Structure formats: structure tokens, C-alpha cells
Coordinates of C-alpha atoms in Angstrom, one line a residue:
X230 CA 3.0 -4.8 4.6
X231 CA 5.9 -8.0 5.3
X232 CA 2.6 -9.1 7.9
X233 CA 0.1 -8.6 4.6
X234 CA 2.3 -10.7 2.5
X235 CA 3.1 -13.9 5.3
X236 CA -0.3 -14.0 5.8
X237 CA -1.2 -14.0 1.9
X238 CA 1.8 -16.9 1.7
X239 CA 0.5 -18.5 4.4
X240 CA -3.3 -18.7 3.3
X241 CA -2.1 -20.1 0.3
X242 CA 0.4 -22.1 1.6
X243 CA -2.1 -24.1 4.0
X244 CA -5.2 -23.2 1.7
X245 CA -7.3 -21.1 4.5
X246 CA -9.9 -19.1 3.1
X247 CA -9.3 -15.1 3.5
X248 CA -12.0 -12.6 3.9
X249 CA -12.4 -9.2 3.8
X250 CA -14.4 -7.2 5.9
X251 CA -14.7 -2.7 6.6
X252 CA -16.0 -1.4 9.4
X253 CA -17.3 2.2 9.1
X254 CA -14.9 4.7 11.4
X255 CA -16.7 4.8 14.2
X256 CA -14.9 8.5 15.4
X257 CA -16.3 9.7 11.9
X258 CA -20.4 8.4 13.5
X259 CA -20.5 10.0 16.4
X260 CA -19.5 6.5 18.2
X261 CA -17.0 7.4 20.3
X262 CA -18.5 10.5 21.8
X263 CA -19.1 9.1 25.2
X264 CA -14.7 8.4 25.1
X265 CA -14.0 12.0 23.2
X266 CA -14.8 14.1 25.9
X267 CA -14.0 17.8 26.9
X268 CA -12.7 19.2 30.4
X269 CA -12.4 22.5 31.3
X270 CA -8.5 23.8 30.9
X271 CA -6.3 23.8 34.0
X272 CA -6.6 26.7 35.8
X273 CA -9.9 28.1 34.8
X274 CA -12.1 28.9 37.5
X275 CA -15.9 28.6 36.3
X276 CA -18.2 31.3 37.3
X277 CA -20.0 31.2 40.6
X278 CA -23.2 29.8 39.3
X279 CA -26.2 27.7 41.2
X280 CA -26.0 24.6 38.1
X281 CA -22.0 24.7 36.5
X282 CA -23.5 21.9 33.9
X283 CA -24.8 24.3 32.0
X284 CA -21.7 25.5 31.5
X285 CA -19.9 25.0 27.7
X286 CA -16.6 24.9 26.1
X287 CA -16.5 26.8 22.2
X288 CA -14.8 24.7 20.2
X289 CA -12.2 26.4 17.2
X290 CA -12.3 23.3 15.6
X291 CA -14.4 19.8 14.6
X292 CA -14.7 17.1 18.2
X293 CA -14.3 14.5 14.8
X294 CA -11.4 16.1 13.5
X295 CA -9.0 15.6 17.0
X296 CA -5.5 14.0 17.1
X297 CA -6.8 12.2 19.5
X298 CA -9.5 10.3 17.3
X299 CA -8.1 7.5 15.5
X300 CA -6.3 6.3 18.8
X301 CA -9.6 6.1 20.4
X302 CA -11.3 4.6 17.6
X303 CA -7.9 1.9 17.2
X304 CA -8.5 1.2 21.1
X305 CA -12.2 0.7 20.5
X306 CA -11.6 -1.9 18.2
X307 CA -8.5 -4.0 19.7
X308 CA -10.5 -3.8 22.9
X309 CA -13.3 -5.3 21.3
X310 CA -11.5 -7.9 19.4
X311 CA -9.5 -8.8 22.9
X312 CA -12.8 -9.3 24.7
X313 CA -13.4 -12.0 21.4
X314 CA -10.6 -13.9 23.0
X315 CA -7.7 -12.4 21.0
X316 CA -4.2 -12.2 21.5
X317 CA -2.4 -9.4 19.9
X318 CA 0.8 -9.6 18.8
X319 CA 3.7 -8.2 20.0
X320 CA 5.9 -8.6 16.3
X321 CA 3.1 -6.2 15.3
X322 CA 0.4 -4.3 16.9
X323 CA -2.0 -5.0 13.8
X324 CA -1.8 -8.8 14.3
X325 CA -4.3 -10.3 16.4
X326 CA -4.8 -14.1 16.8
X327 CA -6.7 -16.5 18.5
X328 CA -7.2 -20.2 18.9
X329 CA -5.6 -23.5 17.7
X330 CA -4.9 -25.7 14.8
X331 CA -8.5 -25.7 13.3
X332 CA -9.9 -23.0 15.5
X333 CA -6.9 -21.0 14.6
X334 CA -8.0 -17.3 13.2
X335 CA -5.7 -14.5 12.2
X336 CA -7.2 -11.0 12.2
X337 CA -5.3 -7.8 10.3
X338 CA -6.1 -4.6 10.9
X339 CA -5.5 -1.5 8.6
X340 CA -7.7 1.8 9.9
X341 CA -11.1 0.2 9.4
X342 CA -9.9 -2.9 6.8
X343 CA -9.6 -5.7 8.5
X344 CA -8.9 -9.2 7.2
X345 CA -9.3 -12.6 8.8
X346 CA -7.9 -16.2 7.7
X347 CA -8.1 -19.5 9.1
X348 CA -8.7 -23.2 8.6
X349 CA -12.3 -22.9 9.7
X350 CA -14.9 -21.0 7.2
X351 CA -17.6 -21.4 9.7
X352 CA -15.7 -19.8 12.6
X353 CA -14.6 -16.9 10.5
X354 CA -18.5 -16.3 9.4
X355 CA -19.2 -16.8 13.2
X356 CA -16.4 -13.7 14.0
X357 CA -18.0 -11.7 11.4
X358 CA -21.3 -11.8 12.8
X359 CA -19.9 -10.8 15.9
X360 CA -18.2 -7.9 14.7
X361 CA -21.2 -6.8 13.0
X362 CA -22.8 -6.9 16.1
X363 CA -20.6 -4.3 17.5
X364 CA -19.6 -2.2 14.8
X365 CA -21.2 -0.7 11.0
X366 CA -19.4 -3.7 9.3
X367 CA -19.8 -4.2 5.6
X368 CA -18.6 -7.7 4.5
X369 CA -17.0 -7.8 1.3
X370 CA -16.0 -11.5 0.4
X371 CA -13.4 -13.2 0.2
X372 CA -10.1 -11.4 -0.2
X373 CA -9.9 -9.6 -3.9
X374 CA -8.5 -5.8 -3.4
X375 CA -7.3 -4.6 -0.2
X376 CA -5.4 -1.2 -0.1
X377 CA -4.3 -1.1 -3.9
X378 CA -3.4 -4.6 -4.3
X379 CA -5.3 -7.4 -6.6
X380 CA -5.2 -10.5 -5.2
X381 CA -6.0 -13.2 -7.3
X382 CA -6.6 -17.0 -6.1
X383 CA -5.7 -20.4 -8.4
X384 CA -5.4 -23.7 -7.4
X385 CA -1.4 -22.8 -8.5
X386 CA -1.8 -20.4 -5.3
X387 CA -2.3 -16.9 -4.5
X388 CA -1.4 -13.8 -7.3
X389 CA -0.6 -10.1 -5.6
X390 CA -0.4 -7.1 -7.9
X391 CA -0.9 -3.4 -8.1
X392 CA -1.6 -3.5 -12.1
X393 CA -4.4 -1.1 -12.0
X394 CA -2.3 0.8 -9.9
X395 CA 0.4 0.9 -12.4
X396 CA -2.1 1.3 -15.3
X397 CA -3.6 4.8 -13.7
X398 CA 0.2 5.8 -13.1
X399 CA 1.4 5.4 -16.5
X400 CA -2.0 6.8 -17.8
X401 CA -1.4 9.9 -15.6
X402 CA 2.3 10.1 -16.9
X403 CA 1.7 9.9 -20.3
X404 CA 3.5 6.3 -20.8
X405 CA 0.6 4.1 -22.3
X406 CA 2.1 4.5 -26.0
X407 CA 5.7 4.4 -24.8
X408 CA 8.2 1.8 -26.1
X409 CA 9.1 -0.6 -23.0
X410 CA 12.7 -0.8 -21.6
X411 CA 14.2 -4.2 -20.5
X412 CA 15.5 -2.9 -17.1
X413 CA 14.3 -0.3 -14.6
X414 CA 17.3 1.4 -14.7
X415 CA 20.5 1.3 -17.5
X416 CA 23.6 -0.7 -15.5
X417 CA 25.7 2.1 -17.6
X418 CA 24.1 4.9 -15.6
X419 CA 25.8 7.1 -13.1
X420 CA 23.5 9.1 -11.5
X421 CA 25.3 12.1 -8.8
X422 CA 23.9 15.6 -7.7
X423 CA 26.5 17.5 -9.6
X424 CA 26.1 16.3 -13.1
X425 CA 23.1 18.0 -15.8
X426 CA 20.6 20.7 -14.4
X427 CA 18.5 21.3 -12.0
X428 CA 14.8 20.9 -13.0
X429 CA 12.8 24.3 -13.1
X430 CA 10.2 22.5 -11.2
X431 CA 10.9 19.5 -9.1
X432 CA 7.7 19.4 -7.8
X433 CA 6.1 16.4 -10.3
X434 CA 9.4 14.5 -10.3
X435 CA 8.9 13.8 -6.4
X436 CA 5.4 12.9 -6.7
X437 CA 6.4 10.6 -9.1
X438 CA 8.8 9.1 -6.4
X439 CA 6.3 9.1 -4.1
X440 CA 4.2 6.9 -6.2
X441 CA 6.6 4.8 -7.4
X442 CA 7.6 3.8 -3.7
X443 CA 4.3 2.4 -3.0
X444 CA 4.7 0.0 -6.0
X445 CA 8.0 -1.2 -4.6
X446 CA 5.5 -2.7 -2.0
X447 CA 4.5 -5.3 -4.7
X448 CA 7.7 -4.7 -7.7
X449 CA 10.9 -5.9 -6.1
X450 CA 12.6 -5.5 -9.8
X451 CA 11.9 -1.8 -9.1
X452 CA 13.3 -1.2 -5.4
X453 CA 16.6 -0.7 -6.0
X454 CA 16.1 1.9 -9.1
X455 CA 13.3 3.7 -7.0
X456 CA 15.7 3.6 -4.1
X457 CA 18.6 5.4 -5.8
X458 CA 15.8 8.1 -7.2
X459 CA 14.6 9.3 -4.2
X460 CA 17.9 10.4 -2.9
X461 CA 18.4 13.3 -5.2
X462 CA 14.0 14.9 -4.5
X463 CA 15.7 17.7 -2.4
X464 CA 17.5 18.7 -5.8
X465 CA 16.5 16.9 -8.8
X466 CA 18.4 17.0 -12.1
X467 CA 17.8 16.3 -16.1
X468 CA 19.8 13.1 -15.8
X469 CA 17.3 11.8 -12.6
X470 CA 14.2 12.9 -14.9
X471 CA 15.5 10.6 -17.5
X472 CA 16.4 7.8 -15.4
X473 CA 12.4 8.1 -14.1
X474 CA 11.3 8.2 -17.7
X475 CA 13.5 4.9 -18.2
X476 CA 11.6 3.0 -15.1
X477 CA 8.1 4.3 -16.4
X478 CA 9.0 2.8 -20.3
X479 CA 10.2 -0.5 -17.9
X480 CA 6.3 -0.9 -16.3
X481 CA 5.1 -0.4 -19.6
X482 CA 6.0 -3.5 -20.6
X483 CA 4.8 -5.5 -17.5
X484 CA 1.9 -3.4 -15.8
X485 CA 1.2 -6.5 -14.2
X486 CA 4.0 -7.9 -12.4
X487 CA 3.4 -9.0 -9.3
X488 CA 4.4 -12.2 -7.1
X489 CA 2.9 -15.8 -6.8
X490 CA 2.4 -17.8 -3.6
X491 CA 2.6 -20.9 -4.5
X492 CA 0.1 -23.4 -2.4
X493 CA 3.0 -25.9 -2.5
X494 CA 5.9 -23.9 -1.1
X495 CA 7.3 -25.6 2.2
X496 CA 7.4 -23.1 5.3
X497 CA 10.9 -22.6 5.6
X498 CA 12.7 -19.8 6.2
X499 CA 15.4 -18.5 3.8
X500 CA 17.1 -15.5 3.0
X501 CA 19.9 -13.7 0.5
X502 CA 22.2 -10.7 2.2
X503 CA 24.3 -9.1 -0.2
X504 CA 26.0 -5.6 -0.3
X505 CA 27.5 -3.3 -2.9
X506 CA 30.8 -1.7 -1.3
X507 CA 31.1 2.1 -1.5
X508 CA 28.6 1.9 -4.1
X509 CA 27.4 6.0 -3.6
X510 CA 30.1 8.0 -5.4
X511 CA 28.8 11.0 -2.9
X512 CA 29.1 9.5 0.6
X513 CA 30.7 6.5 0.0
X514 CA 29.0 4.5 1.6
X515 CA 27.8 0.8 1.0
X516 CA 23.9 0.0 -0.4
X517 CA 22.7 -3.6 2.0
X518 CA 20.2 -5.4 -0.2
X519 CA 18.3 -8.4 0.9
X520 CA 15.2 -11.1 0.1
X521 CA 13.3 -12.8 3.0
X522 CA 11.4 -16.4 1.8
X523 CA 8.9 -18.3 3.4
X524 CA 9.8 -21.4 1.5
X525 CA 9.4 -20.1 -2.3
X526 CA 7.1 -17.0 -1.1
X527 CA 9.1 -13.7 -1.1
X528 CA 7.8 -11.7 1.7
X529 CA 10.5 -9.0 2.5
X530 CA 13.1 -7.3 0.5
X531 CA 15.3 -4.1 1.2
X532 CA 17.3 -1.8 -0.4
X533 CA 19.2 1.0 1.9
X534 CA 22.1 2.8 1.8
X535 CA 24.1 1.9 5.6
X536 CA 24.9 4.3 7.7
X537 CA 28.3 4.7 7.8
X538 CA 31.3 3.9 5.8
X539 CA 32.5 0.2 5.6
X540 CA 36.5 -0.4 5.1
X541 CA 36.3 -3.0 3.5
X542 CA 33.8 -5.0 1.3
X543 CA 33.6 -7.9 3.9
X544 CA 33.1 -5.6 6.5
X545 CA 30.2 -4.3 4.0
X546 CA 28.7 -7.7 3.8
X547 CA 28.8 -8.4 7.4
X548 CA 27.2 -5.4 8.0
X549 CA 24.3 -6.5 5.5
X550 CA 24.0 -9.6 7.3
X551 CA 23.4 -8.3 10.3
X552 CA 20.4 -6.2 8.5
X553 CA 19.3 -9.7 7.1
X554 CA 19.6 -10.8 10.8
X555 CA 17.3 -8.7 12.1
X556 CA 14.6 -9.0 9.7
X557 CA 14.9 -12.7 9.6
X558 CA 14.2 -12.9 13.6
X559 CA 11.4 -10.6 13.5
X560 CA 10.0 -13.1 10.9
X561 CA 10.3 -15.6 13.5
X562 CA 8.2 -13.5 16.1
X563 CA 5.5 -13.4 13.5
X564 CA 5.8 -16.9 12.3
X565 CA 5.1 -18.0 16.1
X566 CA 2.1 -15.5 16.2
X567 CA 0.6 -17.3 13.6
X568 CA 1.5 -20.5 15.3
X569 CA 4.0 -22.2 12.3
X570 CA 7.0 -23.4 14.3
X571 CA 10.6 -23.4 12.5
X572 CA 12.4 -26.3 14.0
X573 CA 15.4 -26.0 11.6
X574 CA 17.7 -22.6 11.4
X575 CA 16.8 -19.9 9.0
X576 CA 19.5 -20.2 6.1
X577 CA 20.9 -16.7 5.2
X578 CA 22.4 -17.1 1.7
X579 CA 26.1 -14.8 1.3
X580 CA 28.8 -15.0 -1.5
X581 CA 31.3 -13.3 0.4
X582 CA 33.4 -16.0 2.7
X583 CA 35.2 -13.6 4.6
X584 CA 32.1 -12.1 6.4
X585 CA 30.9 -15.8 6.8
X586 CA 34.2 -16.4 8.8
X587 CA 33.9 -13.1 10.5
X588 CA 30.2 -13.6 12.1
X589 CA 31.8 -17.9 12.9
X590 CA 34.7 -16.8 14.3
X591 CA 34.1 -14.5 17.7
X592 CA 37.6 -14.3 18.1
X593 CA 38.4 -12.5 14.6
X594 CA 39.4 -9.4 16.6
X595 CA 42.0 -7.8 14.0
X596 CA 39.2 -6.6 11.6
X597 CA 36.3 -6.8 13.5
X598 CA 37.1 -4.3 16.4
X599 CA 35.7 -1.1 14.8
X600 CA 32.6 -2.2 13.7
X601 CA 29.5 -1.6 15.9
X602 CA 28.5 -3.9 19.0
X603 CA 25.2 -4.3 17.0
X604 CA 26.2 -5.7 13.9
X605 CA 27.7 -8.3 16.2
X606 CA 24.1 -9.3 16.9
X607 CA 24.0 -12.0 13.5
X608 CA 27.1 -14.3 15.8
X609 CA 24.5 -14.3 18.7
X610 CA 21.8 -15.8 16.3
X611 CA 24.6 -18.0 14.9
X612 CA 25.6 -19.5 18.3
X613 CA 21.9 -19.8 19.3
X614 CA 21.1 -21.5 15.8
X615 CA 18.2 -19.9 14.8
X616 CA 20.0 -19.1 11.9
X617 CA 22.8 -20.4 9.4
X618 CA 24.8 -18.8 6.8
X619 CA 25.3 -20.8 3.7
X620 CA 27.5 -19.6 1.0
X621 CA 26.6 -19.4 -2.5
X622 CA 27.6 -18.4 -5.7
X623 CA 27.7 -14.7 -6.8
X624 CA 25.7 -15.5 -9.8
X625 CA 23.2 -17.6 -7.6
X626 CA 23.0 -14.3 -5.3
X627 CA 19.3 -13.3 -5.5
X628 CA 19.9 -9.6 -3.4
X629 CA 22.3 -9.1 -6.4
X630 CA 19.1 -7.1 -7.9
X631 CA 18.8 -5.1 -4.6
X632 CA 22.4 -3.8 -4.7
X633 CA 22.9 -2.7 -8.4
X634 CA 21.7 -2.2 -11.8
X635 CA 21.8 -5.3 -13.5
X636 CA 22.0 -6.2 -17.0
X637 CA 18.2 -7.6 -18.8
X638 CA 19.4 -11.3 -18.7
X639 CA 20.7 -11.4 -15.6
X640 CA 17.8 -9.3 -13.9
X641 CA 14.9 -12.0 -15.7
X642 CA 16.5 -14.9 -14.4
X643 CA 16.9 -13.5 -10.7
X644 CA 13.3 -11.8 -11.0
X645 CA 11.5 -15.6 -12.2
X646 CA 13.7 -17.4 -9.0
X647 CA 11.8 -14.7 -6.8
X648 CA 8.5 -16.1 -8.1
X649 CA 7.6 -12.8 -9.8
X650 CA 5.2 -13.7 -12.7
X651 CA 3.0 -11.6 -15.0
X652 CA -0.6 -13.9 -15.0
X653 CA -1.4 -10.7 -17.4
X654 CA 1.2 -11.6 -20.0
X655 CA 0.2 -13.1 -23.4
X656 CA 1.4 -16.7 -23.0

């Protein structure tokens, strides 16, 4: 989905007209039957007959229904689309591009939704028509719902949302005529897996998670909460049922959330590491939050819980950056693909010093010699400038919201510097 929303950014960004096409599955038409083929099982010795071609295989199950099928129907397409003169990307196999400055085109595939964007309207109706030539394509328009998310265009820029997603979950819930919450979770809360009982039925409480995740993919006020949730589904308690409750009363009062691409953001890339040391009162271990911008367009965030336990909270941050790191250069890597060169270093925002001096400084030895050769992978960055920490201000610190509960106030004021409007909202 961090593909979905740098192309969004960048359509809006440059103005490119999106469109939305769906091709019928061509394994569920009986296309793909001449690639779908049976042999006979190794070892079998077929009867001595005069014409074995007669011969038959029973089948215990549907030819359509194989494992097999959606790989053959995924190489029917990207075969077809490299025989267009496509390139596909090696950042991600759902990224296919082709041409240059205003023969540029940028294709994204999902199953059978594909989109395509680029400066030139008549070369995109021109790739359509070809398509349809090959495929059952049904054109749908320009770009307005695609896998749950509205997308709304302005001349202010492009609008993403999942309100009637949100709408249908709170309708299924029960939350329509709820009072709202400020936050998504209370910052007095202490959720572990001893405390209150365990819920006679914890089968609806982990549906709800699993719901709730795939609005993270549009709410980043909600990732952390979600995030802390869905580490007690194995055994879920009264206190984790309440804290849900809390986050649906929170979506109440802004169903429509979602985040603005503006068309005059720049295209540089920015991001905020942060890190919450021996945050989990279980494991002890640290929770790594981050934001990834493309200029004022938030198209990756994070919330996880690292995989072992920090010593110290620089070591916790340096770890995050390292996270922050990775992300950031795989960023880069699509940013090529769709042919938007960065010239300058990547700024990676941090309010800790210490881990600033620590990925600097090579030769920090003392408190750097247990951590992991990979975490050492943000110095290499460093030294190559691609990227460049800057320090900032812990009340400046955007992945603050990723790490932590955080009070109303302070949660609205990071939330509006992330670009995440409500075009819904009575003004």
C-alpha cells in the first residue's frame, strides 16, 4: 500500500490524471486453459492401448480452483504488459513503468485492479485500448474507489479515506449513537495479559482487530492503539474489550479522516524515527515508531515492537533509525522507478543526540559493540549521503504518536502536521 499512496502523492503532486481499469480473472474464464495443464503422475504406466490420447485424468477437485492459478494468471498479465514495453520494478513486483517525461506511464497492479497514471491522457487511453484488446477489461474512470479507499480530487490535491469503511464498521459494532472520545486510546491506560478476565468469547474481539488493521492503512492516529491491541488476540481480557470500545467511540467522531496530498508539496524526502524505551511491561522491549514524507505527503508510517531488548534508550533510538533507514532507501528505489530523482539527502528527523552521535561516529565502540551488524546499516547511508539526520525537538517529534498514547492536544496538533484532514467535517 506505501506504492498506492507515492503514486496518489505523486499524481497530485505533478497533476497526472489516474485511471482505473479491472480486468476480469482470466483463470476464473477458462483463459488460461491452454497454460493449466495436466500430466500424468510420475511413475504411472498407462495401459497398453493403440491411441493413449484418449486417455483421462479424474480430477477430485475444480482445474479453476488450483494453487497454481493466480500465478498463471499474474504471469499472463506482467507478460503482457512487458511485451507493451514495460519495465517492472524491482522495489516492487506490482510496479510496472514505461517511458519518459511526457510519455512516462506508471501501471499498478492488484489481482485484476490495475491503475495507470501519467502526464499524457492520450497515451494512457491508447494503453487502455490495448489492454482491452487482450484481456475482458472494464474501464472505470478516473481513479474514485479502489480496494476500500475513496479517493477524492480538488484543485487543493488528492483526498484518501476509508469513511464508508468506517461507517459499515461502526454500524456493525453498534457505535453510530456512541458519544466520541478525543483519543484512540486513554495515555492513563496500562494494558498487560495478567490484569481483568478473560473474555468468554474472544472470537468478535479479534475480528474487530482484524478490521481495525486495515483502517490503519489510511488512520495513522489509530496505528499505534490498534498496534498494542492485537498483541493480547491469543488471550483477550475485559480491560482490552474496553480499550476497543474506547477506539470505536474515537472513529465516531471523525468517520472520515483520512490524508491530503497536497498538489503543491515539493518531492523531498523526509522522515521522523522515534522510539519508546522498554515501553512493553511484559517483554521489555522497546516500540520503533516512524513517518515517511514525500515533501508534505505522508506515505509510510510504522508502529512495531523491536525484537530484542535495548540497554539503553539511545541504543533504542538508534535502533529505530536504522528501521527508518530502511524504509527510507526503499523509498528511494521506488522514487527512481517512477523516474523523480532526489539530489539532496533524505532528512531523518530524531530528538535523541546520543543515537545521532552514535550512527556519526564509527568509532563509538564502547556502547555500540553489542548491537547487531545490521542496525549499523543507517552509518553506511550516512557516509554515502543519501541520508541525514537532523535533530529536533521532542515536542516537534511527529513519530511521538507512533510510540505512545498521547494526550488530545498534543495528538491534534501532530495529527494536522501529518496532513490528516476530515473534508467530511462541518466547517
Amino acid at each position: 500500500m506505501v506504492t498506492f499512496k507515492l503514486l496518489l502523492a505523486i499524481s497530485s503532486i505533478k497533476n497526472w490524471p489516474t485511471l482505473q481499469l479491472d480486468i476480469n480473472n482470466a483463470f476464473l474464464n477458462g483463459d488460461l486453459q491452454e497454460e493449466v495443464y495436466m500430466t500424468l503422475p510420475p511413475g504411472f504406466t498407462p495401459p497398453n492401448t493403440e491411441d493413449n490420447s484418449t486417455l483421462v485424468c479424474k480430477l477430485h477437485k475444480s482445474i479453476y480452483g488450483l494453487k497454481q492459478s493466480s500465478r498463471q494468471w499474474y504471469k499472463k498479465l506482467s507478460d503482457a504488459l512487458l511485451t507493451e514495453g514495460f519495465s517492472q520494478s524491482q522495489a516492487d513486483y506490482t510496479l510496472f513503468t514505461k517511458g519518459s517525461h511526457n510519455t512516462f506511464i506508471a501501471l499498478l497492479v492488484y489481482v485484476d485492479d490495475i491503475i495507470i497514471t501519467g502526464p499524457n491522457i492520450n497515451l494512457l487511453h491508447q494503453l487502455q485500448a490495448s489492454l482491452h484488446a487482450q484481456f475482458q477489461l472494464k474501464a472505470l474512470g478516473p481513479l474514485k474507489y479502489f480496494l476500500g479507499f475513496e479517493i477524492a480530487r480538488s484543485p487543493e490535491g488528492v483526498f484518501l479515506s476509508q469513511r464508508k469503511y468506517t461507517l459499515q464498521l461502526l454500524e456493525d459494532t453498534g457505535y453510530t449513537g456512541s458519544k466520541p472520545t478525543k483519543t484512540p486510546m486513554d495515555p492513563r491506560s496500562k494494558l498487560d495479559d495478567q490484569q481483568g478476565t478473560l473474555l468468554a468469547d474472544p472470537s468478535s474481539y479479534r475480528q474487530l482487530i482484524g478490521r481495525l488493521l486495515y483502517l490503519t492503512l489510511s488512520r495513522p492516529d489509530i496505528t499505534f492503539a490498534v498496534n498494542t491491541l492485537s498483541q493480547y488476540m491469543s488471550s483477550p481480557r475485559t480491560p482490552h474489550l474496553q480499550a476497543i470500545n474506547h477506539l470505536l467511540r474515537y472513529l465516531k467522531g471523525s468517520p472520515g479522516q483520512g490524508l491530503l496530498y497536497k498538489s503543491s508539496s515539493p518531492l523531498h524526502l523526509r522522515g521522523f524515527s522515534d522510539s519508546d524505551w522498554a515501553a512493553c511491561p511484559t517483554t521489555r522491549r522497546s516500540i520503533t515508531g516512524f513517518c515517511i514524507f514525500l515533501g508534505d505527503c505522508l506515505v509510510s508510517w510504522k508502529t512495531k515492537k523491536q525484537n530484542t531488548v535495548s540497554k539503553s534508550s539511545a541504543e533504542a533510538e538508534y535502533r529505530a533509525l536504522a528501521s527508518t533507514g530502511s524504509e527510507i532507501t526503499w523509498i528511494q528505489y521506488l522514487l527512481n522507478d517512477f523516474q523523480i530523482p532526489q539530489p539532496t539527502p533524505a532528512f531523518i528527523y530524531c530528538d535523541n543526540q546520543s543515537a545521532i552521535h552514535i550512527a556519526n561516529n564509527p568509532t563509538f565502540h564502547e556502547r555500540t559493540k553489542h548491537i547487531d551488524l545490521d542496525c549499523h546499516f543507517i552509518r553506511e547511508k550516512i557516509k554515502a549521503s543519501t541520508i541525514r539526520l537532523i535533530p529536533v525537538n521532542t515536542t516537534l517529534q511527529l513519530a511521538d504518536a507512533f510510540t505512545k498514547p498521547l494526550p488530545s492536544t498534543t495528538l491534534l496538533s501532530h495529527v494536522r502536521k501529518m496532513a490528516v484532514d476530515d473534508i467530511y467535517s462541518p466547517s
